[in-house]
Amino acid sequence: MKTGSLITLLGLTLLCARPRLHAQADVQPAEEMPVDVPQFYFDALSFMSDQKGMSRLDVYLEVPYEQLHFTNVGQVFSSNYEVTMSFYDSDNKLIDEKWWRKTVETRDYNESISTKQSDLAQRSFILPPKEYILAIQITDSDTKKTFRRKRQISVRDFSPGLFATSDVMIVKRLNLDGPSKVVYPNISGSVGDLQQGFYIFFEAYNRTSADSATILVSILNGKKEVIRRDSCRQALDSLRSACFCNVRTAQMPAGVYLLSVNTIPTSSRPHAYIDSASSSIRTFEIHWRGLPTTIGDLDLALDQMQYIMDKDDVERIKLMDAVTKREKFLEFWKKKDPSPNTERNELMEEYFARVDYANKHFTHYYDGWKTDMGMVYIIFGAPSNIERHPFDTDARPYEIWTYYEKSREFVFVDVSGFGDYKLQTPIWDDFSTRPRPR
């Protein structure tokens, strides 16, 4: 089948099946899919506390406007949501909790549905240093949609040693006007919109005779290889200092990276000897606006488009420089955009959401998007019905996926006996009648 007709079929399939995709624990029939829930981001950073034996944990929250339900009230569009932050210890005992309700208002309707606007919040907790589970729940007051997210959090101990540094914050915007610096945190950890680089912020706790520090910054790729180094100097106060350093990311491709920050205190006084240093590691992501958040490697994303793009075209685009490659990628999807006058490309988001789902649920000896089940799921979406036969005495384990609206049926057989299900007939064959596997 030619690429052009495949794209047409895929477009119709994706648009019809979109409500069926999300939040499956396993591959399930489309009508069993739960309703979508709002998405949010959060970051949690440890700092030294003024209370002995305790540390301060600052939790930053970002809720995109597009995930909230706004109603027109007079001259403004208003939304309300509730937040609960809960800390649990290793025995699942509740240690601390904060709850609040937030109202968000804007006079611009387009802003209320924008993918670029978010509501930000921050709460501080004074906790004993140790490991916790932080659970955050957000509920839209109007729609009652709820999203929950939890993460293991390490609250660090800053009491021992002569020199220490806090966790590292990625800075979205830094206001240097006036007598003090105003820091706007980058909560999502994605820095793709910052073309030349970004600032980091952390606190240095100095109990030495040092009056300055050298900050060494290293960026590591997914293979833990150092691909870039930066350094800067910072004056130190006697106990607590705010430290800033610029990190250059120009020409770096999209992906997830490790940021290693090593701070070495120094002194301008002759013969001063300071045997101390502090280091921190965190992740950040370069994600280009206009691309789905699941895309971290553009070359890999192009490979994953083999079901809708000619392989020779894929390889040709992969050889281009990073900027041109991104332009060609977006140009391809722009032609398929079902709503070209909006910021989002729903078809592209749907395609790569299916790729992501396939990787999470069908990965076996190789990535899920490369498997037969992954291929069918990416092209046709969630099946209307799944008939599973794992223990039939007269047949190998097999599954039958039925798509009622498309009059399609696909049979997958575990030919090896190790869960590696293979499609029994080429995908574009007539599946209207299919004998059971033997």
Short mmCIF file of C-alpha atoms in Angstrom, two decimals:
data_model
loop_
_atom_site.label_atom_id
_atom_site.label_comp_id
_atom_site.label_asym_id
_atom_site.label_seq_id
_atom_site.Cartn_x
_atom_site.Cartn_y
_atom_site.Cartn_z
CA MET A 1 0.00 0.00 0.00
CA LYS A 2 1.37 3.41 -0.90
CA THR A 3 2.32 5.92 1.73
CA GLY A 4 -0.26 8.52 0.68
CA SER A 5 -3.28 6.21 1.12
CA LEU A 6 -1.86 4.94 4.40
CA ILE A 7 -1.68 8.50 5.73
CA THR A 8 -5.30 9.11 4.75
CA LEU A 9 -6.48 5.97 6.50
CA LEU A 10 -4.36 6.73 9.53
CA GLY A 11 -5.74 10.26 9.78
CA LEU A 12 -9.33 9.01 9.80
CA THR A 13 -8.49 6.29 12.29
CA LEU A 14 -6.74 8.62 14.69
CA LEU A 15 -9.46 11.25 14.69
CA CYS A 16 -12.22 8.72 15.23
CA ALA A 17 -10.40 6.89 18.00
CA ARG A 18 -8.96 9.80 19.99
CA PRO A 19 -11.21 9.57 23.12
CA ARG A 20 -10.28 5.96 23.55
CA LEU A 21 -6.58 6.11 24.13
CA HIS A 22 -5.70 7.26 27.61
CA ALA A 23 -4.85 5.69 30.97
CA GLN A 24 -5.08 1.96 30.31
CA ALA A 25 -3.48 -0.44 32.77
CA ASP A 26 -3.49 -3.03 30.00
CA VAL A 27 -4.84 -3.13 26.47
CA GLN A 28 -8.59 -2.91 26.97
CA PRO A 29 -11.60 -2.37 24.73
CA ALA A 30 -12.10 1.27 23.85
CA GLU A 31 -15.43 1.64 25.67
CA GLU A 32 -13.75 0.74 28.99
CA MET A 33 -11.36 3.71 28.86
CA PRO A 34 -11.53 6.10 31.85
CA VAL A 35 -12.12 9.84 31.36
CA ASP A 36 -9.12 12.15 30.80
CA VAL A 37 -7.73 13.94 33.86
CA PRO A 38 -5.87 17.25 34.19
CA GLN A 39 -2.11 17.36 33.94
CA PHE A 40 0.26 19.38 36.09
CA TYR A 41 3.94 19.70 36.95
CA PHE A 42 5.73 19.98 40.26
CA ASP A 43 9.25 20.29 41.61
CA ALA A 44 10.53 19.89 45.18
CA LEU A 45 13.84 21.36 46.42
CA SER A 46 15.62 21.03 49.78
CA PHE A 47 17.09 24.07 51.56
CA MET A 48 18.65 24.65 54.97
CA SER A 49 16.19 25.57 57.72
CA ASP A 50 16.69 27.90 60.69
CA GLN A 51 15.31 25.16 62.96
CA LYS A 52 17.91 22.82 64.40
CA GLY A 53 17.73 19.27 63.06
CA MET A 54 15.18 20.25 60.40
CA SER A 55 15.30 21.19 56.71
CA ARG A 56 13.00 23.22 54.50
CA LEU A 57 11.38 21.69 51.45
CA ASP A 58 9.91 24.09 48.89
CA VAL A 59 7.32 22.52 46.60
CA TYR A 60 6.52 24.35 43.34
CA LEU A 61 3.35 23.61 41.39
CA GLU A 62 2.38 24.50 37.81
CA VAL A 63 -1.15 23.90 36.48
CA PRO A 64 -1.62 24.69 32.74
CA TYR A 65 -4.67 26.83 31.95
CA GLU A 66 -5.72 24.41 29.21
CA GLN A 67 -6.34 21.74 31.87
CA LEU A 68 -8.70 23.96 33.89
CA HIS A 69 -12.37 24.69 33.30
CA PHE A 70 -13.01 28.43 32.93
CA THR A 71 -16.45 30.05 33.11
CA ASN A 72 -17.39 33.56 32.02
CA VAL A 73 -18.20 35.67 35.09
CA GLY A 74 -18.91 39.27 34.14
CA GLN A 75 -15.81 40.69 32.46
CA VAL A 76 -13.48 37.81 33.40
CA PHE A 77 -13.03 34.11 32.80
CA SER A 78 -12.65 32.33 36.12
CA SER A 79 -11.56 28.86 37.23
CA ASN A 80 -11.31 27.24 40.67
CA TYR A 81 -9.33 24.21 41.73
CA GLU A 82 -8.28 22.53 44.96
CA VAL A 83 -4.83 21.24 45.88
CA THR A 84 -3.78 18.73 48.54
CA MET A 85 -0.08 18.07 49.26
CA SER A 86 0.60 15.12 51.57
CA PHE A 87 3.87 13.71 52.93
CA TYR A 88 4.16 10.07 53.97
CA ASP A 89 7.08 8.23 55.58
CA SER A 90 8.35 4.77 54.63
CA ASP A 91 5.59 3.18 56.78
CA ASN A 92 2.93 5.11 54.83
CA LYS A 93 2.23 7.28 57.87
CA LEU A 94 0.99 10.82 57.13
CA ILE A 95 3.65 13.29 58.32
CA ASP A 96 2.38 16.62 57.04
CA GLU A 97 -0.35 17.91 54.75
CA LYS A 98 -1.53 21.20 53.24
CA TRP A 99 -4.78 21.94 51.44
CA TRP A 100 -5.91 25.09 49.66
CA ARG A 101 -8.33 26.35 47.05
CA LYS A 102 -7.12 28.55 44.20
CA THR A 103 -9.02 30.94 41.93
CA VAL A 104 -7.56 31.83 38.53
CA GLU A 105 -8.91 34.76 36.50
CA THR A 106 -8.19 36.24 33.08
CA ARG A 107 -9.97 38.76 30.87
CA ASP A 108 -8.76 37.06 27.69
CA TYR A 109 -10.63 33.97 26.46
CA ASN A 110 -7.71 32.87 24.26
CA GLU A 111 -5.46 33.00 27.32
CA SER A 112 -7.85 30.73 29.24
CA ILE A 113 -7.32 27.93 26.68
CA SER A 114 -3.69 28.69 25.86
CA THR A 115 -1.02 26.00 26.12
CA LYS A 116 1.48 28.71 27.11
CA GLN A 117 -0.29 30.00 30.25
CA SER A 118 -0.13 28.30 33.65
CA ASP A 119 -1.01 28.99 37.25
CA LEU A 120 1.93 28.78 39.66
CA ALA A 121 1.98 28.10 43.39
CA GLN A 122 4.57 27.36 46.06
CA ARG A 123 4.36 25.89 49.56
CA SER A 124 7.11 25.29 52.13
CA PHE A 125 7.38 22.44 54.62
CA ILE A 126 9.74 22.12 57.61
CA LEU A 127 10.64 18.44 57.88
CA PRO A 128 13.23 16.15 59.47
CA PRO A 129 15.83 15.09 56.87
CA LYS A 130 14.95 11.69 55.38
CA GLU A 131 13.07 10.04 52.50
CA TYR A 132 9.38 10.77 51.96
CA ILE A 133 6.61 10.08 49.48
CA LEU A 134 5.02 13.32 48.30
CA ALA A 135 1.47 12.88 46.98
CA ILE A 136 -0.28 15.78 45.22
CA GLN A 137 -3.93 15.83 44.25
CA ILE A 138 -5.58 18.51 42.09
CA THR A 139 -9.34 18.70 41.61
CA ASP A 140 -11.15 21.08 39.28
CA SER A 141 -13.98 22.53 41.38
CA ASP A 142 -16.42 22.72 38.44
CA THR A 143 -15.82 19.48 36.55
CA LYS A 144 -14.57 17.47 39.56
CA LYS A 145 -11.81 16.08 37.39
CA THR A 146 -8.98 14.86 39.61
CA PHE A 147 -5.36 14.12 38.89
CA ARG A 148 -2.96 12.54 41.36
CA ARG A 149 0.78 12.31 41.18
CA LYS A 150 3.33 11.10 43.69
CA ARG A 151 7.09 10.93 43.87
CA GLN A 152 9.79 9.89 46.29
CA ILE A 153 11.41 12.98 47.80
CA SER A 154 14.73 13.23 49.62
CA VAL A 155 14.87 15.96 52.27
CA ARG A 156 18.58 16.56 52.79
CA ASP A 157 20.49 17.17 56.00
CA PHE A 158 22.60 20.35 55.88
CA SER A 159 23.91 20.25 59.47
CA PRO A 160 27.13 18.21 59.07
CA GLY A 161 30.24 19.56 57.36
CA LEU A 162 31.63 23.03 56.84
CA PHE A 163 30.26 23.67 53.38
CA ALA A 164 27.05 22.57 51.66
CA THR A 165 24.72 23.59 48.84
CA SER A 166 20.97 23.24 48.44
CA ASP A 167 19.20 21.45 45.63
CA VAL A 168 19.48 23.15 42.24
CA MET A 169 16.59 25.11 40.72
CA ILE A 170 16.28 25.61 36.98
CA VAL A 171 15.32 29.25 36.42
CA LYS A 172 12.65 30.18 33.90
CA ARG A 173 13.22 33.92 34.23
CA LEU A 174 15.61 36.03 36.31
CA ASN A 175 14.83 39.66 37.07
CA LEU A 176 18.06 41.53 37.84
CA ASP A 177 16.48 44.97 38.17
CA GLY A 178 16.49 46.60 41.59
CA PRO A 179 18.49 45.81 44.72
CA SER A 180 17.53 42.11 44.78
CA LYS A 181 17.15 39.33 42.22
CA VAL A 182 13.69 37.89 41.55
CA VAL A 183 13.72 34.23 40.54
CA TYR A 184 10.95 32.56 38.54
CA PRO A 185 11.36 28.76 38.70
CA ASN A 186 11.09 26.45 35.72
CA ILE A 187 8.86 23.80 37.28
CA SER A 188 8.45 21.42 34.34
CA GLY A 189 12.21 21.11 33.83
CA SER A 190 11.83 21.66 30.08
CA VAL A 191 14.11 24.36 28.63
CA GLY A 192 13.45 24.00 24.90
CA ASP A 193 12.08 27.55 24.61
CA LEU A 194 15.30 29.03 26.00
CA GLN A 195 17.38 29.01 22.84
CA GLN A 196 20.77 29.98 24.25
CA GLY A 197 20.59 28.48 27.71
CA PHE A 198 19.22 29.01 31.19
CA TYR A 199 20.23 30.02 34.70
CA ILE A 200 20.43 27.78 37.71
CA PHE A 201 19.93 28.93 41.30
CA PHE A 202 20.94 27.34 44.58
CA GLU A 203 22.01 28.38 48.07
CA ALA A 204 25.51 27.89 49.48
CA TYR A 205 25.93 27.36 53.23
CA ASN A 206 29.41 28.46 54.18
CA ARG A 207 30.99 27.74 57.57
CA THR A 208 34.53 28.04 56.24
CA SER A 209 36.88 31.00 55.71
CA ALA A 210 36.04 31.01 51.98
CA ASP A 211 34.91 34.28 50.42
CA SER A 212 34.11 32.93 46.94
CA ALA A 213 33.36 29.70 45.13
CA THR A 214 34.03 28.13 41.74
CA ILE A 215 30.93 26.52 40.24
CA LEU A 216 31.61 23.73 37.76
CA VAL A 217 28.63 22.67 35.64
CA SER A 218 28.59 19.52 33.49
CA ILE A 219 25.84 18.31 31.16
CA LEU A 220 25.58 14.56 30.59
CA ASN A 221 23.54 12.77 27.93
CA GLY A 222 21.48 9.60 28.34
CA LYS A 223 24.66 7.50 28.14
CA LYS A 224 26.17 9.45 31.08
CA GLU A 225 28.72 11.02 28.72
CA VAL A 226 29.77 14.62 29.45
CA ILE A 227 28.82 16.68 26.40
CA ARG A 228 29.28 20.21 27.74
CA ARG A 229 31.02 22.01 30.60
CA ASP A 230 30.57 25.51 32.04
CA SER A 231 32.01 27.34 35.01
CA CYS A 232 31.48 30.58 36.91
CA ARG A 233 32.59 32.29 40.10
CA GLN A 234 30.40 33.37 42.96
CA ALA A 235 31.09 35.64 45.95
CA LEU A 236 30.15 34.03 49.27
CA ASP A 237 28.71 35.55 52.41
CA SER A 238 29.59 34.25 55.85
CA LEU A 239 26.74 31.72 56.09
CA ARG A 240 24.07 31.76 53.37
CA SER A 241 24.60 32.92 49.76
CA ALA A 242 22.35 32.93 46.72
CA CYS A 243 24.28 31.45 43.79
CA PHE A 244 23.49 31.86 40.08
CA CYS A 245 25.21 30.39 37.05
CA ASN A 246 24.39 30.38 33.35
CA VAL A 247 24.17 27.04 31.54
CA ARG A 248 24.62 27.10 27.76
CA THR A 249 22.42 24.75 25.72
CA ALA A 250 22.63 26.32 22.24
CA GLN A 251 22.57 23.74 19.41
CA MET A 252 21.83 20.87 21.78
CA PRO A 253 19.26 18.41 20.39
CA ALA A 254 16.00 17.56 22.13
CA GLY A 255 16.36 15.00 24.89
CA VAL A 256 16.65 14.37 28.62
CA TYR A 257 19.95 15.36 30.26
CA LEU A 258 21.70 15.21 33.62
CA LEU A 259 22.96 18.45 35.14
CA SER A 260 25.88 18.04 37.54
CA VAL A 261 26.84 21.06 39.67
CA ASN A 262 30.03 20.95 41.73
CA THR A 263 30.71 23.96 43.99
CA ILE A 264 34.24 24.44 45.34
CA PRO A 265 34.80 27.17 48.00
CA THR A 266 37.95 29.29 47.62
CA SER A 267 39.60 32.17 49.47
CA SER A 268 41.43 35.29 48.34
CA ARG A 269 43.47 35.29 51.51
CA PRO A 270 47.01 33.89 51.09
CA HIS A 271 47.78 30.47 52.52
CA ALA A 272 44.11 29.74 53.20
CA TYR A 273 43.40 26.03 52.90
CA ILE A 274 39.81 24.89 52.41
CA ASP A 275 39.25 21.18 51.96
CA SER A 276 35.56 21.16 51.12
CA ALA A 277 33.14 20.98 48.21
CA SER A 278 29.50 20.19 47.49
CA SER A 279 27.74 18.66 44.50
CA SER A 280 24.19 18.26 43.25
CA ILE A 281 22.66 16.38 40.32
CA ARG A 282 19.29 16.85 38.67
CA THR A 283 17.66 16.27 35.30
CA PHE A 284 16.39 18.71 32.72
CA GLU A 285 14.78 18.30 29.33
CA ILE A 286 15.14 20.10 26.04
CA HIS A 287 11.69 19.97 24.52
CA TRP A 288 10.84 22.07 21.49
CA ARG A 289 7.51 23.91 21.50
CA GLY A 290 5.08 22.39 19.05
CA LEU A 291 6.27 18.82 19.64
CA PRO A 292 4.54 16.30 21.92
CA THR A 293 6.16 16.01 25.35
CA THR A 294 6.84 12.31 24.74
CA ILE A 295 9.36 13.19 22.00
CA GLY A 296 12.84 13.41 23.46
CA ASP A 297 14.88 12.31 20.44
CA LEU A 298 13.86 13.66 17.03
CA ASP A 299 15.76 10.93 15.14
CA LEU A 300 13.88 8.27 17.11
CA ALA A 301 10.58 10.08 16.49
CA LEU A 302 11.30 9.99 12.76
CA ASP A 303 12.02 6.25 12.94
CA GLN A 304 8.70 5.80 14.75
CA MET A 305 6.93 7.43 11.78
CA GLN A 306 7.78 4.48 9.51
CA TYR A 307 4.09 3.49 9.44
CA ILE A 308 3.10 6.78 7.79
CA MET A 309 6.25 7.97 6.00
CA ASP A 310 8.43 6.41 3.34
CA LYS A 311 11.61 4.98 4.87
CA ASP A 312 13.84 6.78 2.35
CA ASP A 313 12.28 10.11 3.37
CA VAL A 314 12.88 9.27 7.03
CA GLU A 315 16.57 8.58 6.43
CA ARG A 316 16.99 11.68 4.27
CA ILE A 317 15.55 13.98 6.94
CA LYS A 318 17.64 12.36 9.68
CA LEU A 319 20.81 13.42 7.83
CA MET A 320 19.84 17.11 7.99
CA ASP A 321 21.09 19.56 10.62
CA ALA A 322 19.03 19.90 13.82
CA VAL A 323 17.14 23.07 12.81
CA THR A 324 16.23 21.86 9.31
CA LYS A 325 15.30 18.44 10.65
CA ARG A 326 12.84 19.98 13.09
CA GLU A 327 11.38 22.21 10.34
CA LYS A 328 10.82 19.22 8.02
CA PHE A 329 9.28 17.23 10.86
CA LEU A 330 6.80 19.99 11.72
CA GLU A 331 6.11 20.65 8.04
CA PHE A 332 5.03 17.03 7.58
CA TRP A 333 2.62 17.16 10.52
CA LYS A 334 1.32 20.65 9.67
CA LYS A 335 -0.19 19.22 6.51
CA LYS A 336 -2.13 16.69 8.64
CA ASP A 337 -3.21 19.16 11.35
CA PRO A 338 -7.01 18.88 11.80
CA SER A 339 -7.13 22.35 13.45
CA PRO A 340 -4.42 24.44 11.73
CA ASN A 341 -5.57 27.69 13.38
CA THR A 342 -4.82 26.46 16.90
CA GLU A 343 -1.53 25.96 18.76
CA ARG A 344 -1.97 22.20 19.08
CA ASN A 345 -1.71 19.53 16.42
CA GLU A 346 -4.09 16.89 17.78
CA LEU A 347 -3.18 14.31 15.15
CA MET A 348 0.54 14.49 15.94
CA GLU A 349 -0.16 14.34 19.69
CA GLU A 350 -2.40 11.32 19.20
CA TYR A 351 0.13 9.47 17.06
CA PHE A 352 2.99 9.86 19.52
CA ALA A 353 0.73 9.19 22.50
CA ARG A 354 0.02 5.84 20.88
CA VAL A 355 3.74 5.28 20.32
CA ASP A 356 4.34 6.05 23.99
CA TYR A 357 1.56 3.68 25.03
CA ALA A 358 2.97 0.93 22.80
CA ASN A 359 6.40 1.33 24.40
CA LYS A 360 4.91 1.06 27.89
CA HIS A 361 2.70 -1.97 27.22
CA PHE A 362 4.13 -4.01 24.33
CA THR A 363 7.90 -3.84 24.85
CA HIS A 364 9.36 -7.34 24.85
CA TYR A 365 12.66 -8.20 23.22
CA TYR A 366 12.59 -4.78 21.58
CA ASP A 367 10.72 -1.49 21.90
CA GLY A 368 6.94 -1.74 21.93
CA TRP A 369 6.42 0.47 18.89
CA LYS A 370 8.35 -2.06 16.79
CA THR A 371 6.17 -5.03 17.81
CA ASP A 372 3.19 -6.26 15.80
CA MET A 373 0.77 -5.31 18.58
CA GLY A 374 2.40 -1.90 18.80
CA MET A 375 2.09 -1.39 15.05
CA VAL A 376 -1.62 -2.22 15.03
CA TYR A 377 -2.27 -0.07 18.09
CA ILE A 378 -0.43 2.93 16.62
CA ILE A 379 -2.29 2.71 13.31
CA PHE A 380 -5.79 1.78 14.49
CA GLY A 381 -5.89 2.81 18.17
CA ALA A 382 -7.57 0.86 20.97
CA PRO A 383 -9.65 -2.11 19.75
CA SER A 384 -13.40 -2.27 20.34
CA ASN A 385 -13.03 -5.74 21.83
CA ILE A 386 -10.21 -8.09 22.83
CA GLU A 387 -10.64 -11.85 22.99
CA ARG A 388 -7.79 -13.48 24.95
CA HIS A 389 -6.91 -17.18 24.82
CA PRO A 390 -3.85 -17.74 27.02
CA PHE A 391 -4.44 -21.39 27.99
CA ASP A 392 -6.33 -23.16 25.18
CA THR A 393 -5.26 -26.82 25.04
CA ASP A 394 -5.35 -27.09 21.25
CA ALA A 395 -3.61 -23.84 20.34
CA ARG A 396 -0.75 -21.56 21.24
CA PRO A 397 -1.71 -18.49 23.32
CA TYR A 398 -3.41 -15.95 21.07
CA GLU A 399 -5.45 -12.75 21.10
CA ILE A 400 -8.07 -11.43 18.72
CA TRP A 401 -8.45 -7.65 18.42
CA THR A 402 -11.71 -6.51 16.82
CA TYR A 403 -12.44 -3.03 15.47
CA TYR A 404 -16.18 -2.97 14.86
CA GLU A 405 -16.33 0.50 13.26
CA LYS A 406 -13.59 -0.41 10.79
CA SER A 407 -14.73 -4.01 10.18
CA ARG A 408 -11.26 -5.21 11.06
CA GLU A 409 -10.02 -8.17 13.05
CA PHE A 410 -6.39 -8.95 13.93
CA VAL A 411 -5.07 -12.22 15.36
CA PHE A 412 -1.82 -12.30 17.36
CA VAL A 413 -0.15 -15.60 18.31
CA ASP A 414 2.55 -16.16 20.94
CA VAL A 415 4.67 -18.32 18.65
CA SER A 416 7.65 -18.53 21.01
CA GLY A 417 5.74 -19.13 24.23
CA PHE A 418 7.43 -16.13 25.88
CA GLY A 419 4.81 -13.45 25.26
CA ASP A 420 6.15 -12.32 21.89
CA TYR A 421 2.85 -12.08 19.99
CA LYS A 422 3.08 -12.07 16.19
CA LEU A 423 0.47 -10.85 13.73
CA GLN A 424 -0.70 -13.80 11.63
CA THR A 425 -1.42 -11.95 8.38
CA PRO A 426 -0.02 -8.77 6.79
CA ILE A 427 -1.87 -5.80 8.20
CA TRP A 428 -3.45 -4.69 4.91
CA ASP A 429 -4.95 -8.11 4.11
CA ASP A 430 -8.70 -8.67 4.29
CA PHE A 431 -9.41 -9.59 7.91
CA SER A 432 -13.17 -10.09 7.51
CA THR A 433 -12.78 -13.85 7.93
CA ARG A 434 -9.96 -15.21 10.02
CA PRO A 435 -9.42 -18.86 11.05
CA ARG A 436 -8.43 -19.48 14.66
CA PRO A 437 -4.70 -20.22 15.16
CA ARG A 438 -3.46 -23.76 15.66
#
